[in-house]
Amino acid sequence: MNEINAIVSDIKKGTLKPIYFLMGDEPYYIDKVSDYIEENVLDETEKGFNQQVMYGRDVTIEDIVGAAKRYPMMAEKQVLIVKEAQDLSRSIEKLVSYAENPQPTTVLVLNYKYKKLDKRKKLHKAVAKTGLVYDSKKLYDNQVSDWIRRVLSGKKYQIDPKAALMLVEFLGTDLSKIANELDKLMLVLPKETIITDAHIEENIGISKDFNNFELKKAIGEKNVLKANRIINYFVENPKKNPTVMTISLLNGFFTKLLLFHGLKDKSKNSVAKALGVSTYFVDEYFLAARNFPMRKVAQVIAALRDADVKSKGVGANQTQEDILKELLFKILH
């Protein structure tokens, strides 16, 4: 986030690089930088003659270099954006000679998603010297909630931990999807709002009572009635609550619980750091640890692995409903 802000700040000041090589596993930030350059470097009167978008699957490196070497018309700069540049991965090193001596009046932006340049090769070294190489790294699951809070804070909103976790569990770690849903929330909620699970349910359609967060909590408490109600809701709404996702999230919970049992320092902050969770959720692990001793946790993890295999159609003819209900029985008994 800080690196992105620094890049955008330099562009605002007019400090432009001749090449922006945007690569990595997280497309959200690649799009953010590329879109900012596309929208802000040239004014509307300059864009017609001096801004061009290419797609990697439709062009060659020679096409890109040829376009990049042109001079701008009635403007100080031209902007050339190559989207889906990863489609040129087999020939990308041919860009070396241009990268070593780029056209100073051209801003060349390459969106190289889900791939990275080899730092040992000439292209990476050349672009790093004359332009900018940005590696957009995927966030870990336990970092996404904090990312949500930072994004909202910058727009003068807050979000409570449960609501943030609901978004992560429902949308995964796809930052673009999460950002779209946050934009929807900010359209309907006034600034300074503290976004809660009720807001998430009302505006995004994620149930605040029947979700994986509540299921983990009910299981941790050994609340058999509540856990069964949630599982029954999942069975009735399979598209919103895929079995594979539920098993994966429960596996994450019990894996953390196993780690909790092995911690020497069980102070709240230490536990939160070791497990990679907010201090808001630490009490749930203390309660779950009392209900699930280490030996039982190991048995549950084995049951989860078995259910995961079955849910993917391997070695079993059970329905998804039967798999979930059998799993819940094994966990709670």
Tab-separated table of C-alpha atoms in Angstrom:
chain	number	residue	atom	x	y	z
A	1	MET	CA	0.000	0.000	0.000
A	2	ASN	CA	2.815	2.419	0.888
A	3	GLU	CA	4.661	1.563	-2.309
A	4	ILE	CA	1.538	2.228	-4.375
A	5	ASN	CA	1.016	5.564	-2.650
A	6	ALA	CA	4.629	6.517	-3.382
A	7	ILE	CA	4.256	5.640	-7.076
A	8	VAL	CA	1.033	7.642	-7.394
A	9	SER	CA	2.549	10.560	-5.469
A	10	ASP	CA	5.491	10.737	-7.897
A	11	ILE	CA	3.132	10.670	-10.884
A	12	LYS	CA	1.082	13.505	-9.377
A	13	LYS	CA	4.279	15.538	-9.045
A	14	GLY	CA	5.068	14.907	-12.706
A	15	THR	CA	7.984	12.593	-11.909
A	16	LEU	CA	7.324	9.953	-14.540
A	17	LYS	CA	9.328	6.867	-15.403
A	18	PRO	CA	9.754	5.873	-19.072
A	19	ILE	CA	8.813	2.259	-18.199
A	20	TYR	CA	6.476	0.873	-15.548
A	21	PHE	CA	6.761	-2.911	-15.390
A	22	LEU	CA	3.874	-4.006	-13.143
A	23	MET	CA	4.079	-7.707	-12.325
A	24	GLY	CA	3.036	-10.237	-9.708
A	25	ASP	CA	0.268	-12.382	-8.289
A	26	GLU	CA	-2.103	-9.635	-7.080
A	27	PRO	CA	-3.808	-7.997	-10.099
A	28	TYR	CA	-5.628	-5.390	-7.996
A	29	TYR	CA	-2.607	-3.141	-7.469
A	30	ILE	CA	-1.374	-3.635	-11.029
A	31	ASP	CA	-4.734	-2.347	-12.276
A	32	LYS	CA	-4.671	0.509	-9.774
A	33	VAL	CA	-1.345	1.888	-11.012
A	34	SER	CA	-2.097	1.247	-14.679
A	35	ASP	CA	-5.557	2.843	-14.469
A	36	TYR	CA	-4.164	5.863	-12.645
A	37	ILE	CA	-1.600	6.451	-15.382
A	38	GLU	CA	-4.220	5.923	-18.083
A	39	GLU	CA	-6.606	8.415	-16.503
A	40	ASN	CA	-4.242	11.119	-15.240
A	41	VAL	CA	-0.950	11.487	-17.110
A	42	LEU	CA	-2.470	13.096	-20.230
A	43	ASP	CA	-5.381	15.471	-20.377
A	44	GLU	CA	-8.393	14.668	-22.537
A	45	THR	CA	-7.219	16.786	-25.488
A	46	GLU	CA	-3.891	14.919	-25.589
A	47	LYS	CA	-5.203	11.376	-25.258
A	48	GLY	CA	-6.634	11.081	-28.769
A	49	PHE	CA	-3.248	11.138	-30.497
A	50	ASN	CA	-0.922	10.204	-27.649
A	51	GLN	CA	-2.488	7.376	-25.655
A	52	GLN	CA	-2.690	3.810	-26.887
A	53	VAL	CA	-3.764	0.531	-25.269
A	54	MET	CA	-2.430	-2.767	-26.598
A	55	TYR	CA	-3.104	-6.353	-25.520
A	56	GLY	CA	-0.327	-8.903	-25.192
A	57	ARG	CA	-2.174	-11.607	-27.103
A	58	ASP	CA	-2.564	-9.332	-30.164
A	59	VAL	CA	0.923	-7.830	-30.506
A	60	THR	CA	4.614	-8.674	-30.602
A	61	ILE	CA	7.506	-7.096	-28.725
A	62	GLU	CA	8.484	-5.477	-32.030
A	63	ASP	CA	5.025	-3.852	-32.248
A	64	ILE	CA	5.419	-2.465	-28.730
A	65	VAL	CA	8.908	-1.116	-29.349
A	66	GLY	CA	7.850	0.445	-32.637
A	67	ALA	CA	4.945	2.244	-30.945
A	68	ALA	CA	7.060	3.270	-27.964
A	69	LYS	CA	9.696	4.915	-30.191
A	70	ARG	CA	7.205	7.281	-31.773
A	71	TYR	CA	7.204	10.928	-30.746
A	72	PRO	CA	4.136	12.503	-29.140
A	73	MET	CA	1.944	14.845	-31.170
A	74	MET	CA	1.377	18.306	-29.674
A	75	ALA	CA	2.138	16.992	-26.186
A	76	GLU	CA	5.172	16.410	-23.989
A	77	LYS	CA	4.473	12.708	-23.489
A	78	GLN	CA	2.747	9.751	-25.053
A	79	VAL	CA	1.359	6.875	-22.949
A	80	LEU	CA	1.480	3.296	-24.190
A	81	ILE	CA	-0.257	0.672	-22.022
A	82	VAL	CA	0.173	-3.041	-22.687
A	83	LYS	CA	-2.505	-5.042	-20.891
A	84	GLU	CA	-2.197	-8.807	-20.359
A	85	ALA	CA	1.508	-8.496	-21.139
A	86	GLN	CA	2.055	-11.903	-19.525
A	87	ASP	CA	0.869	-13.377	-22.820
A	88	LEU	CA	4.253	-12.266	-24.166
A	89	SER	CA	6.232	-14.118	-21.480
A	90	ARG	CA	8.094	-16.299	-23.984
A	91	SER	CA	9.471	-13.295	-25.862
A	92	ILE	CA	9.513	-10.631	-23.137
A	93	GLU	CA	13.331	-10.611	-22.903
A	94	LYS	CA	13.403	-9.122	-26.415
A	95	LEU	CA	12.433	-5.861	-24.720
A	96	VAL	CA	15.933	-5.566	-23.212
A	97	SER	CA	17.448	-3.264	-25.844
A	98	TYR	CA	14.550	-0.822	-25.578
A	99	ALA	CA	14.572	-0.962	-21.766
A	100	GLU	CA	18.279	-0.094	-21.750
A	101	ASN	CA	17.610	3.046	-23.779
A	102	PRO	CA	13.909	3.938	-23.528
A	103	GLN	CA	12.285	6.822	-25.371
A	104	PRO	CA	12.203	9.662	-22.785
A	105	THR	CA	8.948	11.099	-24.163
A	106	THR	CA	7.100	7.763	-23.829
A	107	VAL	CA	5.509	6.299	-20.705
A	108	LEU	CA	5.362	2.551	-21.354
A	109	VAL	CA	3.221	0.550	-18.923
A	110	LEU	CA	3.317	-3.242	-18.984
A	111	ASN	CA	0.710	-5.165	-16.990
A	112	TYR	CA	2.378	-8.532	-16.408
A	113	LYS	CA	-0.138	-10.314	-14.202
A	114	TYR	CA	0.400	-13.600	-12.347
A	115	LYS	CA	4.002	-13.792	-13.547
A	116	LYS	CA	7.326	-12.208	-12.595
A	117	LEU	CA	10.523	-11.273	-14.358
A	118	ASP	CA	13.593	-13.252	-13.418
A	119	LYS	CA	15.764	-10.864	-11.408
A	120	ARG	CA	18.872	-12.555	-12.741
A	121	LYS	CA	18.087	-11.731	-16.355
A	122	LYS	CA	18.901	-8.596	-18.305
A	123	LEU	CA	15.359	-7.247	-18.673
A	124	HIS	CA	14.709	-6.979	-14.955
A	125	LYS	CA	18.049	-5.278	-14.422
A	126	ALA	CA	17.507	-2.866	-17.325
A	127	VAL	CA	13.980	-1.826	-16.277
A	128	ALA	CA	15.037	-1.461	-12.631
A	129	LYS	CA	17.785	0.921	-13.795
A	130	THR	CA	15.870	3.085	-16.278
A	131	GLY	CA	12.263	2.661	-15.113
A	132	LEU	CA	10.284	1.026	-12.338
A	133	VAL	CA	9.600	-2.623	-11.529
A	134	TYR	CA	6.669	-3.174	-9.172
A	135	ASP	CA	6.030	-6.632	-7.708
A	136	SER	CA	2.377	-6.870	-6.644
A	137	LYS	CA	2.310	-9.575	-3.977
A	138	LYS	CA	-0.749	-11.558	-2.960
A	139	LEU	CA	-1.884	-10.896	0.590
A	140	TYR	CA	-2.052	-13.772	3.054
A	141	ASP	CA	-5.546	-14.643	4.292
A	142	ASN	CA	-4.848	-13.111	7.698
A	143	GLN	CA	-3.763	-9.798	6.124
A	144	VAL	CA	-6.924	-9.116	4.132
A	145	SER	CA	-9.047	-7.930	7.072
A	146	ASP	CA	-6.400	-5.337	7.933
A	147	TRP	CA	-6.312	-4.294	4.271
A	148	ILE	CA	-10.082	-3.762	4.349
A	149	ARG	CA	-9.754	-1.605	7.460
A	150	ARG	CA	-6.989	0.508	5.885
A	151	VAL	CA	-8.942	1.054	2.677
A	152	LEU	CA	-12.059	2.107	4.570
A	153	SER	CA	-10.100	4.292	6.979
A	154	GLY	CA	-8.673	6.210	4.030
A	155	LYS	CA	-12.265	6.925	2.920
A	156	LYS	CA	-13.354	7.908	6.471
A	157	TYR	CA	-15.187	4.683	7.307
A	158	GLN	CA	-14.605	2.010	9.934
A	159	ILE	CA	-15.546	-1.664	10.048
A	160	ASP	CA	-15.919	-3.996	12.986
A	161	PRO	CA	-13.807	-7.190	12.976
A	162	LYS	CA	-16.717	-9.569	12.462
A	163	ALA	CA	-17.956	-7.667	9.395
A	164	ALA	CA	-14.452	-7.638	7.896
A	165	LEU	CA	-14.086	-11.378	8.466
A	166	MET	CA	-17.476	-12.033	6.869
A	167	LEU	CA	-16.292	-10.266	3.714
A	168	VAL	CA	-13.065	-12.266	3.620
A	169	GLU	CA	-14.840	-15.577	4.159
A	170	PHE	CA	-17.491	-14.824	1.523
A	171	LEU	CA	-15.261	-13.217	-1.125
A	172	GLY	CA	-11.906	-14.844	-0.394
A	173	THR	CA	-8.689	-12.889	-0.946
A	174	ASP	CA	-9.656	-11.378	-4.314
A	175	LEU	CA	-9.008	-7.696	-3.575
A	176	SER	CA	-10.823	-6.528	-6.702
A	177	LYS	CA	-14.043	-8.286	-5.640
A	178	ILE	CA	-13.715	-6.972	-2.093
A	179	ALA	CA	-13.044	-3.426	-3.329
A	180	ASN	CA	-16.174	-3.579	-5.518
A	181	GLU	CA	-18.306	-4.587	-2.539
A	182	LEU	CA	-16.745	-1.865	-0.371
A	183	ASP	CA	-17.562	0.686	-3.073
A	184	LYS	CA	-21.204	-0.452	-2.971
A	185	LEU	CA	-21.284	-0.034	0.810
A	186	MET	CA	-19.757	3.437	0.641
A	187	LEU	CA	-22.365	4.502	-1.902
A	188	VAL	CA	-25.208	3.822	0.517
A	189	LEU	CA	-23.604	4.557	3.881
A	190	PRO	CA	-22.525	8.046	5.037
A	191	LYS	CA	-18.913	8.777	5.949
A	192	GLU	CA	-17.878	8.058	9.553
A	193	THR	CA	-20.136	4.968	9.565
A	194	ILE	CA	-18.847	1.939	11.474
A	195	ILE	CA	-19.763	-0.903	9.121
A	196	THR	CA	-21.276	-3.877	10.960
A	197	ASP	CA	-22.431	-7.382	10.091
A	198	ALA	CA	-25.959	-5.979	9.726
A	199	HIS	CA	-24.748	-3.586	6.994
A	200	ILE	CA	-23.037	-6.505	5.247
A	201	GLU	CA	-26.195	-8.610	5.362
A	202	GLU	CA	-28.475	-5.795	4.192
A	203	ASN	CA	-26.312	-4.483	1.351
A	204	ILE	CA	-24.242	-7.445	0.163
A	205	GLY	CA	-26.503	-10.359	0.998
A	206	ILE	CA	-24.219	-12.319	3.314
A	207	SER	CA	-26.237	-13.714	6.221
A	208	LYS	CA	-24.957	-12.397	9.537
A	209	ASP	CA	-26.304	-15.426	11.388
A	210	PHE	CA	-25.632	-18.259	8.923
A	211	ASN	CA	-22.051	-18.059	7.738
A	212	ASN	CA	-18.739	-19.815	8.323
A	213	PHE	CA	-17.731	-17.309	10.999
A	214	GLU	CA	-20.816	-18.202	13.066
A	215	LEU	CA	-20.306	-21.908	12.354
A	216	LYS	CA	-16.725	-21.798	13.696
A	217	LYS	CA	-17.931	-19.911	16.738
A	218	ALA	CA	-20.765	-22.382	17.393
A	219	ILE	CA	-18.412	-25.350	17.028
A	220	GLY	CA	-15.823	-23.730	19.297
A	221	GLU	CA	-18.540	-23.284	21.919
A	222	LYS	CA	-19.823	-26.825	21.267
A	223	ASN	CA	-23.231	-25.310	20.626
A	224	VAL	CA	-24.713	-28.336	18.863
A	225	LEU	CA	-28.107	-26.769	18.132
A	226	LYS	CA	-26.693	-23.605	16.546
A	227	ALA	CA	-24.073	-25.503	14.539
A	228	ASN	CA	-26.722	-27.840	13.119
A	229	ARG	CA	-28.970	-24.910	12.188
A	230	ILE	CA	-26.114	-23.303	10.267
A	231	ILE	CA	-25.221	-26.567	8.501
A	232	ASN	CA	-28.875	-27.019	7.510
A	233	TYR	CA	-28.882	-23.482	6.086
A	234	PHE	CA	-25.718	-24.291	4.097
A	235	VAL	CA	-27.355	-27.425	2.708
A	236	GLU	CA	-30.374	-25.406	1.579
A	237	ASN	CA	-28.161	-22.680	0.040
A	238	PRO	CA	-25.258	-24.619	-1.513
A	239	LYS	CA	-24.275	-21.965	-4.080
A	240	LYS	CA	-23.705	-19.365	-1.372
A	241	ASN	CA	-21.983	-21.852	0.937
A	242	PRO	CA	-19.853	-24.370	-0.990
A	243	THR	CA	-18.906	-27.422	1.049
A	244	VAL	CA	-15.268	-27.233	-0.028
A	245	MET	CA	-15.031	-23.660	1.294
A	246	THR	CA	-16.626	-24.587	4.628
A	247	ILE	CA	-14.237	-27.514	5.096
A	248	SER	CA	-11.248	-25.334	4.184
A	249	LEU	CA	-12.192	-22.635	6.689
A	250	LEU	CA	-12.841	-25.164	9.468
A	251	ASN	CA	-9.495	-26.759	8.725
A	252	GLY	CA	-7.850	-23.353	9.113
A	253	PHE	CA	-9.621	-22.843	12.431
A	254	PHE	CA	-8.577	-26.200	13.890
A	255	THR	CA	-5.038	-25.870	12.544
A	256	LYS	CA	-4.770	-22.590	14.453
A	257	LEU	CA	-6.308	-24.275	17.490
A	258	LEU	CA	-3.623	-26.967	17.349
A	259	LEU	CA	-0.997	-24.230	17.223
A	260	PHE	CA	-2.706	-22.506	20.179
A	261	HIS	CA	-2.357	-25.644	22.307
A	262	GLY	CA	1.386	-25.619	21.690
A	263	LEU	CA	1.969	-21.973	22.629
A	264	LYS	CA	3.948	-21.269	25.769
A	265	ASP	CA	2.988	-17.614	25.919
A	266	LYS	CA	-0.801	-17.413	25.944
A	267	SER	CA	-1.126	-13.689	26.566
A	268	LYS	CA	-3.761	-12.196	24.300
A	269	ASN	CA	-1.406	-10.189	22.090
A	270	SER	CA	1.032	-13.069	21.768
A	271	VAL	CA	-1.738	-15.469	20.747
A	272	ALA	CA	-3.108	-13.004	18.190
A	273	LYS	CA	0.337	-12.594	16.646
A	274	ALA	CA	1.115	-16.321	16.608
A	275	LEU	CA	-2.230	-17.269	15.070
A	276	GLY	CA	-2.416	-14.315	12.712
A	277	VAL	CA	-5.830	-13.203	13.986
A	278	SER	CA	-7.262	-10.049	15.492
A	279	THR	CA	-7.211	-9.822	19.284
A	280	TYR	CA	-10.997	-9.506	18.898
A	281	PHE	CA	-11.145	-13.264	18.135
A	282	VAL	CA	-8.602	-14.575	20.627
A	283	ASP	CA	-11.184	-15.377	23.330
A	284	GLU	CA	-12.829	-17.823	20.920
A	285	TYR	CA	-9.626	-19.854	20.815
A	286	PHE	CA	-9.380	-19.969	24.610
A	287	LEU	CA	-12.949	-21.302	24.771
A	288	ALA	CA	-12.453	-23.742	21.892
A	289	ALA	CA	-9.226	-25.036	23.479
A	290	ARG	CA	-11.161	-25.962	26.625
A	291	ASN	CA	-13.756	-27.806	24.549
A	292	PHE	CA	-11.257	-29.448	22.199
A	293	PRO	CA	-8.079	-30.815	23.818
A	294	MET	CA	-5.075	-31.365	21.568
A	295	ARG	CA	-5.821	-35.038	20.885
A	296	LYS	CA	-9.384	-34.216	19.809
A	297	VAL	CA	-8.138	-31.376	17.579
A	298	ALA	CA	-5.841	-33.845	15.799
A	299	GLN	CA	-8.814	-36.192	15.280
A	300	VAL	CA	-10.921	-33.323	13.906
A	301	ILE	CA	-8.210	-32.328	11.422
A	302	ALA	CA	-8.082	-35.946	10.208
A	303	ALA	CA	-11.893	-35.921	9.815
A	304	LEU	CA	-11.702	-32.651	7.884
A	305	ARG	CA	-9.138	-34.081	5.476
A	306	ASP	CA	-11.342	-37.124	4.917
A	307	ALA	CA	-14.384	-34.904	4.296
A	308	ASP	CA	-12.378	-32.726	1.905
A	309	VAL	CA	-11.480	-35.739	-0.217
A	310	LYS	CA	-15.089	-36.976	-0.201
A	311	SER	CA	-16.476	-33.520	-1.091
A	312	LYS	CA	-14.329	-33.599	-4.221
A	313	GLY	CA	-15.854	-36.917	-5.277
A	314	VAL	CA	-12.976	-39.187	-4.358
A	315	GLY	CA	-13.768	-42.576	-2.815
A	316	ALA	CA	-17.324	-41.823	-1.697
A	317	ASN	CA	-20.849	-41.658	-3.085
A	318	GLN	CA	-22.200	-39.392	-0.351
A	319	THR	CA	-24.123	-36.200	-1.051
A	320	GLN	CA	-22.656	-32.894	0.062
A	321	GLU	CA	-25.393	-32.764	2.703
A	322	ASP	CA	-24.370	-36.136	4.129
A	323	ILE	CA	-20.684	-35.186	4.085
A	324	LEU	CA	-21.324	-31.991	6.057
A	325	LYS	CA	-23.620	-33.610	8.589
A	326	GLU	CA	-21.269	-36.558	9.148
A	327	LEU	CA	-18.370	-34.137	9.562
A	328	LEU	CA	-20.239	-32.051	12.103
A	329	PHE	CA	-21.132	-35.195	14.077
A	330	LYS	CA	-17.466	-36.273	14.164
A	331	ILE	CA	-16.369	-32.837	15.317
A	332	LEU	CA	-18.903	-32.424	18.092
A	333	HIS	CA	-18.900	-35.960	19.494
